């Protein structure tokens, strides 16, 4: 990709964040290049949001180095923030102000002249299909509209780097696809995007590169399709049967030298070199489907719920 020939906009080396004795981010190395979209995936507690807050210069690193647009976030936090657009996990809009005034007030933080702020506010509202609600109080908006307004607000300073922490959580499918379309437009216009998400399809739709994190460390990174091929293969065969019924099938798969994973109600066979032969062991049901990023996520981070 051509943007990889440019010097990185974000450079992290041995980046670490601790809260007391708990290590949230454990010595990661990270580059983000201009014009790139990077998606950070991982279970809750993986260190995604802590990484984002350090890049946003709102949470200082405990150790390591973090450079954004040539500036050390420890010593130039105010200057770093001027080139950023930030979409936090929560909708932190001012409920006492109208939709448009929320944007105009936010523009004051960047000393944007009033007439320019008004023009940018109108442009951002139009981009996210909120123009008709410009005079409405924020409290009257649906959750999806408020989420779109938070993203619109992050564009008011025309950021070079847009940080989006789970930008489409809670949105219905139509709103989610609208946001994806607008983010692709921003990327095509040269805005660099870093996002966290629990939606694997979102990462596959938007990201040039995916970073898988767990327990504060990077497990794998690369283009979505490359990660799928590298860690799973081209397809997955799902075989439905209980733990108590699995022993003969697992022995059969071992004889094939197959890659597989067993759960309480299924065995997943990862097919790298074409379809596997049908198993001789009886099963309740079978499904062969293309491998996805979700398979990569579950293989690398595990299927058990992490709290």
C-alpha positions as a printed NumPy array, in Angstrom:
array([[  0.   ,   0.   ,   0.   ],
       [  1.335,   3.407,  -0.927],
       [  0.73 ,   4.996,   2.472],
       [  3.257,   2.575,   4.002],
       [  6.032,   4.439,   2.169],
       [  5.364,   7.553,   4.297],
       [  6.917,   8.011,   7.754],
       [  4.548,   6.734,  10.476],
       [  2.111,   9.216,  12.011],
       [  2.113,   7.207,  15.257],
       [  5.179,   5.415,  16.594],
       [  5.056,   3.427,  19.85 ],
       [  7.993,   1.463,  21.217],
       [  7.712,  -0.711,  24.337],
       [  4.597,   1.302,  25.217],
       [  3.399,   0.389,  28.697],
       [  0.492,   1.463,  30.899],
       [  0.126,   0.324,  34.492],
       [ -2.552,   1.072,  37.054],
       [ -0.945,   0.198,  40.367],
       [  0.124,  -3.42 ,  40.086],
       [ -2.106,  -4.078,  37.047],
       [ -0.463,  -3.847,  33.622],
       [ -3.05 ,  -2.78 ,  31.036],
       [ -0.611,  -2.366,  28.121],
       [  2.524,  -4.478,  28.276],
       [  5.394,  -3.123,  26.158],
       [  3.795,  -3.   ,  22.701],
       [  5.366,  -1.715,  19.483],
       [  3.011,   0.011,  17.064],
       [  3.252,   2.066,  13.857],
       [  0.343,   3.816,  12.133],
       [  1.021,   5.357,   8.724],
       [ -0.715,   8.392,   7.185],
       [ -3.889,   7.468,   5.317],
       [ -4.066,   4.04 ,   6.925],
       [ -6.974,   2.53 ,   8.843],
       [ -5.847,   0.326,  11.722],
       [ -8.339,  -1.696,  13.762],
       [ -7.391,  -2.909,  17.241],
       [ -9.307,  -6.022,  18.273],
       [ -9.348,  -7.911,  21.539],
       [-11.603,  -9.056,  24.379],
       [-12.603,  -6.747,  27.212],
       [ -9.537,  -5.905,  29.259],
       [ -7.127,  -6.517,  26.376],
       [ -5.66 ,  -2.994,  26.606],
       [ -7.362,  -1.473,  23.557],
       [ -8.91 ,   1.569,  25.241],
       [ -5.816,   2.193,  27.359],
       [ -3.746,   2.28 ,  24.164],
       [ -6.213,   4.697,  22.561],
       [ -6.183,   7.016,  25.56 ],
       [ -2.391,   7.173,  25.484],
       [ -2.407,   8.046,  21.772],
       [ -5.07 ,  10.667,  22.524],
       [ -2.706,  12.235,  25.086],
       [ -5.297,  11.905,  27.852],
       [ -3.481,   9.153,  29.776],
       [  0.3  ,   9.381,  30.073],
       [  2.377,   6.257,  29.332],
       [  3.987,   4.549,  32.295],
       [  6.99 ,   3.502,  30.223],
       [  8.201,   3.351,  26.633],
       [  7.949,   5.992,  23.936],
       [  4.934,   7.315,  22.031],
       [  5.35 ,   9.813,  19.205],
       [  2.357,  11.291,  17.355],
       [  3.077,  13.394,  14.246],
       [  6.651,  13.845,  15.437],
       [  5.605,  14.978,  18.944],
       [  6.231,  13.158,  22.211],
       [  2.845,  12.835,  23.935],
       [  4.485,  13.278,  27.338],
       [  5.805,  16.738,  26.519],
       [  3.463,  18.022,  23.812],
       [  0.016,  16.777,  24.825],
       [ -1.754,  20.033,  23.906],
       [ -0.184,  20.154,  20.446],
       [ -0.954,  16.47 ,  19.859],
       [ -4.618,  17.017,  20.723],
       [ -4.915,  19.745,  18.095],
       [ -4.392,  17.258,  15.261],
       [ -6.705,  14.608,  16.717],
       [-10.372,  13.806,  16.421],
       [-11.533,  11.576,  19.274],
       [-14.676,   9.444,  19.439],
       [-14.903,   7.987,  22.971],
       [-16.87 ,   4.88 ,  23.895],
       [-19.557,   6.929,  25.633],
       [-21.742,   9.61 ,  24.062],
       [-20.474,  12.57 ,  26.1  ],
       [-22.539,  15.285,  24.407],
       [-23.977,  18.276,  26.269],
       [-27.673,  17.414,  26.719],
       [-28.612,  21.05 ,  27.434],
       [-27.516,  22.266,  24.002],
       [-28.901,  21.719,  20.536],
       [-27.251,  19.433,  18.01 ],
       [-25.571,  22.236,  16.072],
       [-24.554,  24.223,  19.15 ],
       [-22.777,  21.141,  20.521],
       [-20.492,  21.331,  17.502],
       [-20.026,  25.11 ,  17.708],
       [-19.085,  24.991,  21.385],
       [-16.636,  22.167,  20.745],
       [-15.008,  24.219,  17.972],
       [-14.056,  26.877,  20.548],
       [-11.557,  24.444,  22.094],
       [ -9.579,  24.704,  18.872],
       [ -9.915,  28.499,  18.479],
       [-11.735,  28.027,  15.177],
       [-13.209,  31.339,  13.944],
       [-16.984,  31.511,  14.327],
       [-17.85 ,  31.64 ,  10.626],
       [-15.501,  28.739,   9.827],
       [-16.867,  26.721,  12.74 ],
       [-20.409,  27.262,  11.474],
       [-19.479,  26.081,   7.997],
       [-17.701,  23.01 ,   9.333],
       [-20.601,  22.197,  11.65 ],
       [-23.054,  22.297,   8.76 ],
       [-20.736,  20.131,   6.659],
       [-20.335,  17.537,   9.418],
       [-24.087,  17.405,  10.077],
       [-24.771,  16.896,   6.391],
       [-22.144,  14.152,   6.191],
       [-23.877,  12.142,   8.916],
       [-27.437,  12.965,   7.787],
       [-28.25 ,  15.101,  10.825],
       [-28.959,  18.456,   9.147],
       [-32.71 ,  18.226,   9.727],
       [-32.114,  17.825,  13.477],
       [-29.625,  20.704,  13.786],
       [-31.877,  22.773,  16.066],
       [-33.168,  19.83 ,  18.104],
       [-32.002,  19.264,  21.681],
       [-29.514,  16.428,  21.985],
       [-31.776,  14.682,  24.493],
       [-34.403,  14.237,  21.777],
       [-32.067,  12.236,  19.535],
       [-32.028,   8.462,  19.375],
       [-28.936,   6.675,  20.629],
       [-27.834,   6.063,  17.041],
       [-28.199,   9.731,  16.12 ],
       [-26.217,  10.753,  19.193],
       [-23.462,   8.347,  18.182],
       [-23.325,   9.869,  14.705],
       [-23.19 ,  13.34 ,  16.276],
       [-20.213,  12.336,  18.437],
       [-18.35 ,  11.278,  15.282],
       [-19.386,  14.484,  13.493],
       [-18.08 ,  16.509,  16.444],
       [-14.686,  14.778,  16.173],
       [-14.297,  16.19 ,  12.652],
       [-14.799,  19.854,  13.536],
       [-11.05 ,  20.556,  13.719],
       [-10.326,  18.629,  10.487],
       [ -8.073,  16.127,  12.296],
       [ -5.155,  14.352,  10.673],
       [ -5.736,  11.367,  12.964],
       [ -9.195,  10.14 ,  13.972],
       [ -9.374,   7.854,  17.035],
       [-12.603,   5.866,  17.305],
       [-13.224,   3.731,  20.393],
       [-15.994,   1.265,  19.452],
       [-17.657,   3.815,  17.154],
       [-20.725,   1.791,  16.141],
       [-21.621,   0.003,  19.373],
       [-25.386,   0.068,  19.816],
       [-26.177,   1.146,  16.258],
       [-28.711,  -0.686,  14.134],
       [-27.428,  -2.233,  10.874],
       [-28.512,   0.714,   8.694],
       [-26.772,   3.272,  10.918],
       [-23.689,   1.08 ,  11.193],
       [-23.364,   0.834,   7.409],
       [-23.871,   4.602,   7.107],
       [-20.999,   5.205,   9.544],
       [-18.797,   2.723,   7.676],
       [-19.497,   4.536,   4.419],
       [-18.602,   7.919,   5.924],
       [-15.412,   6.583,   7.52 ],
       [-14.327,   5.176,   4.167],
       [-14.919,   8.621,   2.636],
       [-12.759,  10.23 ,   5.314],
       [ -9.991,   7.697,   4.708],
       [-10.124,   8.374,   0.972],
       [ -9.768,  12.078,   1.808],
       [ -6.494,  11.323,   3.619],
       [ -7.624,  11.066,   7.251],
       [ -5.774,   8.405,   9.24 ],
       [ -8.071,   6.168,  11.302],
       [ -7.398,   4.072,  14.386],
       [-10.403,   2.251,  15.787],
       [-11.263,  -0.36 ,  18.361],
       [-14.239,  -2.593,  17.755],
       [-15.919,  -5.814,  18.821],
       [-17.479,  -6.161,  15.372],
       [-15.246,  -8.386,  13.263],
       [-17.138,  -7.404,  10.116],
       [-16.381,  -3.756,  10.894],
       [-12.658,  -4.459,  11.003],
       [-12.856,  -6.467,   7.791],
       [-14.823,  -3.681,   6.073],
       [-12.653,  -0.741,   7.128],
       [ -9.165,  -1.788,   8.172],
       [ -6.035,  -1.975,   6.059],
       [ -4.403,  -3.657,   9.028],
       [ -5.741,  -5.426,  12.104],
       [ -3.938,  -5.675,  15.442],
       [ -5.079,  -8.455,  17.769],
       [ -4.469,  -7.709,  21.465],
       [ -5.003,  -9.739,  24.61 ],
       [ -3.856,  -9.117,  28.181],
       [ -1.99 ,  -5.996,  27.153],
       [  0.09 ,  -7.588,  24.398],
       [ -0.104,  -7.764,  20.618],
       [ -0.737, -11.352,  19.495],
       [ -0.799, -10.803,  15.726],
       [ -1.14 ,  -8.078,  13.13 ],
       [ -1.594,  -7.789,   9.393],
       [ -4.205,  -7.223,   6.682],
       [ -7.506,  -8.929,   7.572],
       [ -7.368, -11.478,   4.746],
       [ -3.743, -12.321,   5.566],
       [ -4.569, -12.971,   9.223],
       [ -7.434, -15.261,   8.26 ],
       [ -5.264, -17.288,   5.875],
       [ -2.313, -17.414,   8.268],
       [ -4.155, -18.442,  11.442],
       [ -7.222, -20.327,  10.206],
       [ -7.145, -21.171,   6.511],
       [ -9.697, -20.773,   3.765],
       [-12.698, -22.479,   5.355],
       [-14.019, -23.931,   8.598],
       [-15.98 , -27.169,   8.986],
       [-18.293, -27.065,  12.012],
       [-19.286, -30.485,  13.362],
       [-22.062, -30.467,  15.971],
       [-21.826, -32.986,  18.807],
       [-21.474, -32.871,  22.595],
       [-18.276, -33.278,  24.609],
       [-19.34 , -36.769,  25.619],
       [-19.673, -37.771,  21.957],
       [-16.429, -36.236,  20.693],
       [-13.746, -38.811,  21.566],
       [-14.053, -40.957,  18.38 ],
       [-14.151, -37.845,  16.177],
       [-11.091, -36.304,  17.845],
       [ -9.166, -39.534,  17.329],
       [-10.223, -39.538,  13.68 ],
       [ -9.124, -35.922,  13.206],
       [ -5.779, -36.669,  14.851],
       [ -5.214, -39.422,  12.283],
       [ -5.851, -36.841,   9.54 ],
       [ -3.328, -34.484,  11.217],
       [ -6.146, -31.944,  11.025],
       [ -6.126, -28.602,  12.831],
       [ -9.197, -28.445,  15.04 ],
       [-10.687, -27.011,  18.2  ],
       [-13.279, -28.69 ,  20.405],
       [-15.952, -26.871,  22.433],
       [-18.853, -28.085,  24.553],
       [-21.186, -28.579,  21.591],
       [-19.015, -28.565,  18.447],
       [-15.677, -29.329,  16.85 ],
       [-14.225, -26.763,  14.449],
       [-11.91 , -28.095,  11.731],
       [ -9.679, -25.452,  10.123],
       [ -9.231, -26.245,   6.45 ],
       [ -6.072, -24.78 ,   4.949],
       [ -5.695, -26.984,   1.87 ],
       [ -9.211, -27.536,   0.627],
       [-12.211, -29.393,   2.072],
       [-11.623, -32.164,   4.571],
       [-13.071, -35.622,   3.881],
       [-16.435, -36.264,   5.554],
       [-15.872, -37.776,   8.996],
       [-16.804, -41.424,   9.572],
       [-17.907, -40.516,  13.094],
       [-21.635, -39.688,  13.254],
       [-22.379, -36.025,  14.028],
       [-25.618, -34.115,  14.652],
       [-24.984, -31.547,  11.941],
       [-22.283, -30.085,   9.725],
       [-21.625, -26.649,   8.28 ],
       [-18.777, -25.63 ,   5.989],
       [-18.275, -21.868,   5.714],
       [-15.561, -19.368,   4.753],
       [-13.078, -18.576,   7.498],
       [-13.451, -15.121,   9.066],
       [-11.67 , -12.691,  11.362],
       [-13.882, -13.946,  14.177],
       [-12.245, -17.362,  13.814],
       [ -8.833, -15.693,  14.105],
       [ -9.987, -13.744,  17.155],
       [-11.279, -16.866,  18.915],
       [ -8.237, -18.974,  18.019],
       [ -5.843, -16.372,  19.393],
       [ -7.764, -15.181,  22.461],
       [ -9.829, -18.247,  23.365],
       [-13.545, -18.929,  23.44 ],
       [-14.102, -18.612,  27.185],
       [-15.632, -15.421,  28.55 ],
       [-13.075, -13.062,  30.083],
       [-14.095, -10.695,  32.87 ]])
